Amino acid sequence: MAEVLSCRLAEADEGLVVQACALTEGQWPSDPPLDPVEKARGRVAEARAYTGDPERAAMMHFVVEGDRVLAAARTFARTIDTTAGGMTIMALGGVIVEETRRGNGYGRDVVRAAFERVDRGVFGFSLFQTGTHNRGFYAKLGAMYPGNRVINSLDERGPESPAFNVDELVVVYPEREGWPAGTIDLLGPGY
């Protein structure tokens, strides 16, 4: 039987993180491609270097069956600049379900686990991007599509460089008042 696990990335079982990285590399290969073990070790090292609020530390969320990862997602704190000023949001990335297990609710389960910190008030919002084919999925979970332009002012190509893939949807969770209109600056690369 599948179960949902959430844990701080710095303390996560390396085997589970490697499996999650293998799934994401299979779906969205890095350029250049990364070995899942190296990618996992890099993510864990980055998480261990975090010195901020422990409640906002990077986390991994898994749906596992035995020792096999069926779905995964990663969340972490990201400080952004908005038309209303600076804001620390929960970034959501690497949401993946093993191809042969899609359609069983595992994506929903892992994303609900990820959103739990927003629901508890640890973060006010989560900001991420997704393909247009996922519009209904995230809407059912309570997300909104505010239409913000998202840039990375620190990009070497120039301060107006897009931070997210322009062909994908900008998503904010939850759908409620308080999310600023206008341009969002990730102050770093997309995720």
PDB file of C-alpha atoms in Angstrom:
ATOM      1  CA  MET A   1       0.000   0.000   0.000  1.00  0.00           C
ATOM      2  CA  ALA A   2       1.296   3.464  -0.900  1.00  0.00           C
ATOM      3  CA  GLU A   3       1.954   6.038   1.813  1.00  0.00           C
ATOM      4  CA  VAL A   4       2.846   9.736   1.824  1.00  0.00           C
ATOM      5  CA  LEU A   5       6.083  10.807   3.535  1.00  0.00           C
ATOM      6  CA  SER A   6       7.323  14.363   4.068  1.00  0.00           C
ATOM      7  CA  CYS A   7      10.728  15.130   5.539  1.00  0.00           C
ATOM      8  CA  ARG A   8      13.375  17.811   5.608  1.00  0.00           C
ATOM      9  CA  LEU A   9      15.552  17.369   2.556  1.00  0.00           C
ATOM     10  CA  ALA A  10      18.707  17.696   4.681  1.00  0.00           C
ATOM     11  CA  GLU A  11      17.616  14.582   6.619  1.00  0.00           C
ATOM     12  CA  ALA A  12      15.903  12.622   3.836  1.00  0.00           C
ATOM     13  CA  ASP A  13      16.756   9.023   2.993  1.00  0.00           C
ATOM     14  CA  GLU A  14      19.327   9.309   0.192  1.00  0.00           C
ATOM     15  CA  GLY A  15      17.844   6.359  -1.684  1.00  0.00           C
ATOM     16  CA  LEU A  16      14.442   8.053  -1.869  1.00  0.00           C
ATOM     17  CA  VAL A  17      15.968  11.357  -3.016  1.00  0.00           C
ATOM     18  CA  VAL A  18      17.994   9.537  -5.695  1.00  0.00           C
ATOM     19  CA  GLN A  19      14.841   7.826  -6.966  1.00  0.00           C
ATOM     20  CA  ALA A  20      13.009  11.167  -7.096  1.00  0.00           C
ATOM     21  CA  CYS A  21      15.924  12.726  -8.995  1.00  0.00           C
ATOM     22  CA  ALA A  22      15.964   9.788 -11.418  1.00  0.00           C
ATOM     23  CA  LEU A  23      12.256  10.334 -12.115  1.00  0.00           C
ATOM     24  CA  THR A  24      12.704  14.070 -12.737  1.00  0.00           C
ATOM     25  CA  GLU A  25      15.830  13.580 -14.866  1.00  0.00           C
ATOM     26  CA  GLY A  26      13.873  11.065 -16.938  1.00  0.00           C
ATOM     27  CA  GLN A  27      11.033  13.540 -17.480  1.00  0.00           C
ATOM     28  CA  TRP A  28      12.979  16.830 -17.651  1.00  0.00           C
ATOM     29  CA  PRO A  29      16.682  16.143 -18.290  1.00  0.00           C
ATOM     30  CA  SER A  30      19.133  18.744 -17.000  1.00  0.00           C
ATOM     31  CA  ASP A  31      21.365  20.425 -19.553  1.00  0.00           C
ATOM     32  CA  PRO A  32      23.869  18.843 -19.407  1.00  0.00           C
ATOM     33  CA  PRO A  33      22.236  15.684 -18.000  1.00  0.00           C
ATOM     34  CA  LEU A  34      23.005  14.939 -14.356  1.00  0.00           C
ATOM     35  CA  ASP A  35      23.513  11.579 -12.729  1.00  0.00           C
ATOM     36  CA  PRO A  36      20.614  11.153 -10.253  1.00  0.00           C
ATOM     37  CA  VAL A  37      23.039  10.325  -7.425  1.00  0.00           C
ATOM     38  CA  GLU A  38      25.022  13.526  -8.058  1.00  0.00           C
ATOM     39  CA  LYS A  39      21.834  15.567  -8.375  1.00  0.00           C
ATOM     40  CA  ALA A  40      20.488  14.132  -5.103  1.00  0.00           C
ATOM     41  CA  ARG A  41      23.736  14.788  -3.251  1.00  0.00           C
ATOM     42  CA  GLY A  42      23.776  18.366  -4.547  1.00  0.00           C
ATOM     43  CA  ARG A  43      20.205  18.964  -3.407  1.00  0.00           C
ATOM     44  CA  VAL A  44      20.917  17.503   0.047  1.00  0.00           C
ATOM     45  CA  ALA A  45      24.125  19.561   0.404  1.00  0.00           C
ATOM     46  CA  GLU A  46      22.224  22.722  -0.553  1.00  0.00           C
ATOM     47  CA  ALA A  47      19.530  21.892   2.004  1.00  0.00           C
ATOM     48  CA  ARG A  48      22.114  21.272   4.729  1.00  0.00           C
ATOM     49  CA  ALA A  49      23.658  24.697   4.042  1.00  0.00           C
ATOM     50  CA  TYR A  50      20.335  26.446   4.754  1.00  0.00           C
ATOM     51  CA  THR A  51      20.522  28.562   7.917  1.00  0.00           C
ATOM     52  CA  GLY A  52      17.083  30.183   7.952  1.00  0.00           C
ATOM     53  CA  ASP A  53      13.895  29.384   9.826  1.00  0.00           C
ATOM     54  CA  PRO A  54      13.766  25.582  10.347  1.00  0.00           C
ATOM     55  CA  GLU A  55      10.015  25.608   9.586  1.00  0.00           C
ATOM     56  CA  ARG A  56      10.932  26.899   6.117  1.00  0.00           C
ATOM     57  CA  ALA A  57      13.731  24.421   5.401  1.00  0.00           C
ATOM     58  CA  ALA A  58      13.668  22.554   2.086  1.00  0.00           C
ATOM     59  CA  MET A  59      11.503  19.448   2.176  1.00  0.00           C
ATOM     60  CA  MET A  60      10.881  16.390   0.067  1.00  0.00           C
ATOM     61  CA  HIS A  61       7.446  14.886  -0.238  1.00  0.00           C
ATOM     62  CA  PHE A  62       7.106  11.309  -1.452  1.00  0.00           C
ATOM     63  CA  VAL A  63       4.470   8.741  -2.192  1.00  0.00           C
ATOM     64  CA  VAL A  64       6.200   5.423  -1.571  1.00  0.00           C
ATOM     65  CA  GLU A  65       5.258   1.793  -1.811  1.00  0.00           C
ATOM     66  CA  GLY A  66       7.746  -0.242   0.171  1.00  0.00           C
ATOM     67  CA  ASP A  67      11.091   1.318  -0.733  1.00  0.00           C
ATOM     68  CA  ARG A  68       9.953   2.490  -4.190  1.00  0.00           C
ATOM     69  CA  VAL A  69       9.153   6.158  -4.936  1.00  0.00           C
ATOM     70  CA  LEU A  70       5.925   6.480  -6.932  1.00  0.00           C
ATOM     71  CA  ALA A  71       5.644  10.281  -6.748  1.00  0.00           C
ATOM     72  CA  ALA A  72       7.713  13.145  -5.393  1.00  0.00           C
ATOM     73  CA  ALA A  73       7.841  16.916  -4.992  1.00  0.00           C
ATOM     74  CA  ARG A  74      10.347  19.337  -3.493  1.00  0.00           C
ATOM     75  CA  THR A  75       9.547  22.545  -1.617  1.00  0.00           C
ATOM     76  CA  PHE A  76      11.860  25.281  -0.395  1.00  0.00           C
ATOM     77  CA  ALA A  77      11.837  28.925   0.697  1.00  0.00           C
ATOM     78  CA  ARG A  78      12.456  31.518  -1.993  1.00  0.00           C
ATOM     79  CA  THR A  79      12.651  35.269  -1.440  1.00  0.00           C
ATOM     80  CA  ILE A  80      11.176  37.191  -4.356  1.00  0.00           C
ATOM     81  CA  ASP A  81      10.519  40.829  -5.194  1.00  0.00           C
ATOM     82  CA  THR A  82       6.997  41.940  -6.075  1.00  0.00           C
ATOM     83  CA  THR A  83       5.201  45.200  -6.793  1.00  0.00           C
ATOM     84  CA  ALA A  84       4.178  45.091  -3.108  1.00  0.00           C
ATOM     85  CA  GLY A  85       7.760  44.555  -1.878  1.00  0.00           C
ATOM     86  CA  GLY A  86       9.822  41.539  -0.863  1.00  0.00           C
ATOM     87  CA  MET A  87       8.128  38.273   0.008  1.00  0.00           C
ATOM     88  CA  THR A  88       9.303  34.790   0.960  1.00  0.00           C
ATOM     89  CA  ILE A  89       7.200  32.157  -0.751  1.00  0.00           C
ATOM     90  CA  MET A  90       7.260  28.388  -0.838  1.00  0.00           C
ATOM     91  CA  ALA A  91       8.697  27.236  -4.141  1.00  0.00           C
ATOM     92  CA  LEU A  92       7.283  23.962  -5.473  1.00  0.00           C
ATOM     93  CA  GLY A  93       9.317  21.989  -7.974  1.00  0.00           C
ATOM     94  CA  GLY A  94      10.006  18.570  -9.345  1.00  0.00           C
ATOM     95  CA  VAL A  95       6.429  17.319  -9.017  1.00  0.00           C
ATOM     96  CA  ILE A  96       6.590  13.915 -10.665  1.00  0.00           C
ATOM     97  CA  VAL A  97       4.659  10.665 -10.719  1.00  0.00           C
ATOM     98  CA  GLU A  98       6.170   7.474 -12.068  1.00  0.00           C
ATOM     99  CA  GLU A  99       4.744   7.107 -15.579  1.00  0.00           C
ATOM    100  CA  THR A 100       3.176   3.680 -15.032  1.00  0.00           C
ATOM    101  CA  ARG A 101       1.449   4.872 -11.823  1.00  0.00           C
ATOM    102  CA  ARG A 102      -0.203   8.047 -13.135  1.00  0.00           C
ATOM    103  CA  GLY A 103      -3.947   8.363 -12.687  1.00  0.00           C
ATOM    104  CA  ASN A 104      -3.985   6.826  -9.199  1.00  0.00           C
ATOM    105  CA  GLY A 105      -4.117  10.073  -7.200  1.00  0.00           C
ATOM    106  CA  TYR A 106      -0.444  10.020  -6.242  1.00  0.00           C
ATOM    107  CA  GLY A 107       0.208  13.439  -7.799  1.00  0.00           C
ATOM    108  CA  ARG A 108      -2.688  14.901  -5.827  1.00  0.00           C
ATOM    109  CA  ASP A 109      -1.439  13.267  -2.628  1.00  0.00           C
ATOM    110  CA  VAL A 110       2.138  14.500  -2.965  1.00  0.00           C
ATOM    111  CA  VAL A 111       1.065  18.056  -3.863  1.00  0.00           C
ATOM    112  CA  ARG A 112      -1.387  18.194  -0.943  1.00  0.00           C
ATOM    113  CA  ALA A 113       1.469  17.149   1.342  1.00  0.00           C
ATOM    114  CA  ALA A 114       3.629  19.903  -0.147  1.00  0.00           C
ATOM    115  CA  PHE A 115       0.922  22.562   0.293  1.00  0.00           C
ATOM    116  CA  GLU A 116       0.493  21.660   3.970  1.00  0.00           C
ATOM    117  CA  ARG A 117       3.057  24.267   5.074  1.00  0.00           C
ATOM    118  CA  VAL A 118       1.111  27.005   3.278  1.00  0.00           C
ATOM    119  CA  ASP A 119      -2.115  25.748   4.837  1.00  0.00           C
ATOM    120  CA  ARG A 120      -0.503  25.977   8.307  1.00  0.00           C
ATOM    121  CA  GLY A 121       0.678  29.552   7.641  1.00  0.00           C
ATOM    122  CA  VAL A 122       4.417  28.799   7.491  1.00  0.00           C
ATOM    123  CA  PHE A 123       4.310  30.487   4.072  1.00  0.00           C
ATOM    124  CA  GLY A 124       1.649  32.858   2.798  1.00  0.00           C
ATOM    125  CA  PHE A 125       1.772  31.516  -0.739  1.00  0.00           C
ATOM    126  CA  SER A 126       3.420  28.969  -2.997  1.00  0.00           C
ATOM    127  CA  LEU A 127       4.614  30.090  -6.448  1.00  0.00           C
ATOM    128  CA  PHE A 128       5.545  27.710  -9.241  1.00  0.00           C
ATOM    129  CA  GLN A 129       5.110  26.956 -12.929  1.00  0.00           C
ATOM    130  CA  THR A 130       3.456  24.072 -14.719  1.00  0.00           C
ATOM    131  CA  GLY A 131       2.433  22.990 -18.180  1.00  0.00           C
ATOM    132  CA  THR A 132      -0.935  24.149 -19.489  1.00  0.00           C
ATOM    133  CA  HIS A 133      -2.147  20.530 -19.430  1.00  0.00           C
ATOM    134  CA  ASN A 134      -2.077  20.715 -15.593  1.00  0.00           C
ATOM    135  CA  ARG A 135      -4.417  23.731 -15.301  1.00  0.00           C
ATOM    136  CA  GLY A 136      -7.393  21.698 -14.059  1.00  0.00           C
ATOM    137  CA  PHE A 137      -5.278  19.596 -11.700  1.00  0.00           C
ATOM    138  CA  TYR A 138      -3.952  22.550  -9.698  1.00  0.00           C
ATOM    139  CA  ALA A 139      -7.270  24.441  -9.853  1.00  0.00           C
ATOM    140  CA  LYS A 140      -8.972  21.471  -8.143  1.00  0.00           C
ATOM    141  CA  LEU A 141      -6.373  21.748  -5.370  1.00  0.00           C
ATOM    142  CA  GLY A 142      -7.204  25.426  -4.819  1.00  0.00           C
ATOM    143  CA  ALA A 143      -4.531  27.174  -6.894  1.00  0.00           C
ATOM    144  CA  MET A 144      -4.962  30.239  -9.098  1.00  0.00           C
ATOM    145  CA  TYR A 145      -3.349  31.495 -12.300  1.00  0.00           C
ATOM    146  CA  PRO A 146      -2.676  35.194 -11.695  1.00  0.00           C
ATOM    147  CA  GLY A 147      -0.976  35.918 -15.022  1.00  0.00           C
ATOM    148  CA  ASN A 148       2.082  37.582 -13.488  1.00  0.00           C
ATOM    149  CA  ARG A 149       5.144  38.097 -15.635  1.00  0.00           C
ATOM    150  CA  VAL A 150       8.039  36.352 -13.845  1.00  0.00           C
ATOM    151  CA  ILE A 151      11.597  37.583 -14.384  1.00  0.00           C
ATOM    152  CA  ASN A 152      15.103  37.026 -13.038  1.00  0.00           C
ATOM    153  CA  SER A 153      16.717  40.464 -12.701  1.00  0.00           C
ATOM    154  CA  LEU A 154      20.041  38.779 -11.883  1.00  0.00           C
ATOM    155  CA  ASP A 155      20.201  36.861 -15.178  1.00  0.00           C
ATOM    156  CA  GLU A 156      23.347  37.555 -17.212  1.00  0.00           C
ATOM    157  CA  ARG A 157      21.144  38.044 -20.306  1.00  0.00           C
ATOM    158  CA  GLY A 158      19.605  41.146 -18.723  1.00  0.00           C
ATOM    159  CA  PRO A 159      17.349  42.241 -15.859  1.00  0.00           C
ATOM    160  CA  GLU A 160      14.102  41.597 -17.771  1.00  0.00           C
ATOM    161  CA  SER A 161      14.969  37.979 -18.640  1.00  0.00           C
ATOM    162  CA  PRO A 162      12.117  35.512 -18.081  1.00  0.00           C
ATOM    163  CA  ALA A 163      12.733  33.248 -15.081  1.00  0.00           C
ATOM    164  CA  PHE A 164      10.043  30.721 -15.978  1.00  0.00           C
ATOM    165  CA  ASN A 165       9.385  29.035 -19.298  1.00  0.00           C
ATOM    166  CA  VAL A 166       7.122  31.499 -21.111  1.00  0.00           C
ATOM    167  CA  ASP A 167       5.053  28.616 -22.524  1.00  0.00           C
ATOM    168  CA  GLU A 168       4.041  27.439 -19.058  1.00  0.00           C
ATOM    169  CA  LEU A 169       1.515  28.660 -16.521  1.00  0.00           C
ATOM    170  CA  VAL A 170       2.441  30.718 -13.480  1.00  0.00           C
ATOM    171  CA  VAL A 171       0.615  29.159 -10.532  1.00  0.00           C
ATOM    172  CA  VAL A 172      -0.026  30.504  -7.040  1.00  0.00           C
ATOM    173  CA  TYR A 173      -1.478  28.538  -4.143  1.00  0.00           C
ATOM    174  CA  PRO A 174      -3.868  29.217  -2.524  1.00  0.00           C
ATOM    175  CA  GLU A 175      -6.422  31.209  -4.460  1.00  0.00           C
ATOM    176  CA  ARG A 176      -7.083  34.125  -2.108  1.00  0.00           C
ATOM    177  CA  GLU A 177      -6.630  37.860  -1.689  1.00  0.00           C
ATOM    178  CA  GLY A 178      -3.172  39.255  -1.071  1.00  0.00           C
ATOM    179  CA  TRP A 179      -1.195  38.024  -4.067  1.00  0.00           C
ATOM    180  CA  PRO A 180       0.347  41.068  -5.811  1.00  0.00           C
ATOM    181  CA  ALA A 181      -0.407  41.955  -9.426  1.00  0.00           C
ATOM    182  CA  GLY A 182       2.383  42.894 -11.819  1.00  0.00           C
ATOM    183  CA  THR A 183       5.877  41.595 -12.389  1.00  0.00           C
ATOM    184  CA  ILE A 184       7.424  39.062 -10.007  1.00  0.00           C
ATOM    185  CA  ASP A 185      11.227  38.969  -9.769  1.00  0.00           C
ATOM    186  CA  LEU A 186      12.541  35.580  -8.626  1.00  0.00           C
ATOM    187  CA  LEU A 187      15.959  37.147  -7.936  1.00  0.00           C
ATOM    188  CA  GLY A 188      17.491  33.994  -9.386  1.00  0.00           C
ATOM    189  CA  PRO A 189      16.762  31.215 -11.859  1.00  0.00           C
ATOM    190  CA  GLY A 190      13.432  29.459 -12.180  1.00  0.00           C
ATOM    191  CA  TYR A 191      12.785  26.106 -10.613  1.00  0.00           C
TER     192      TYR A 191
END
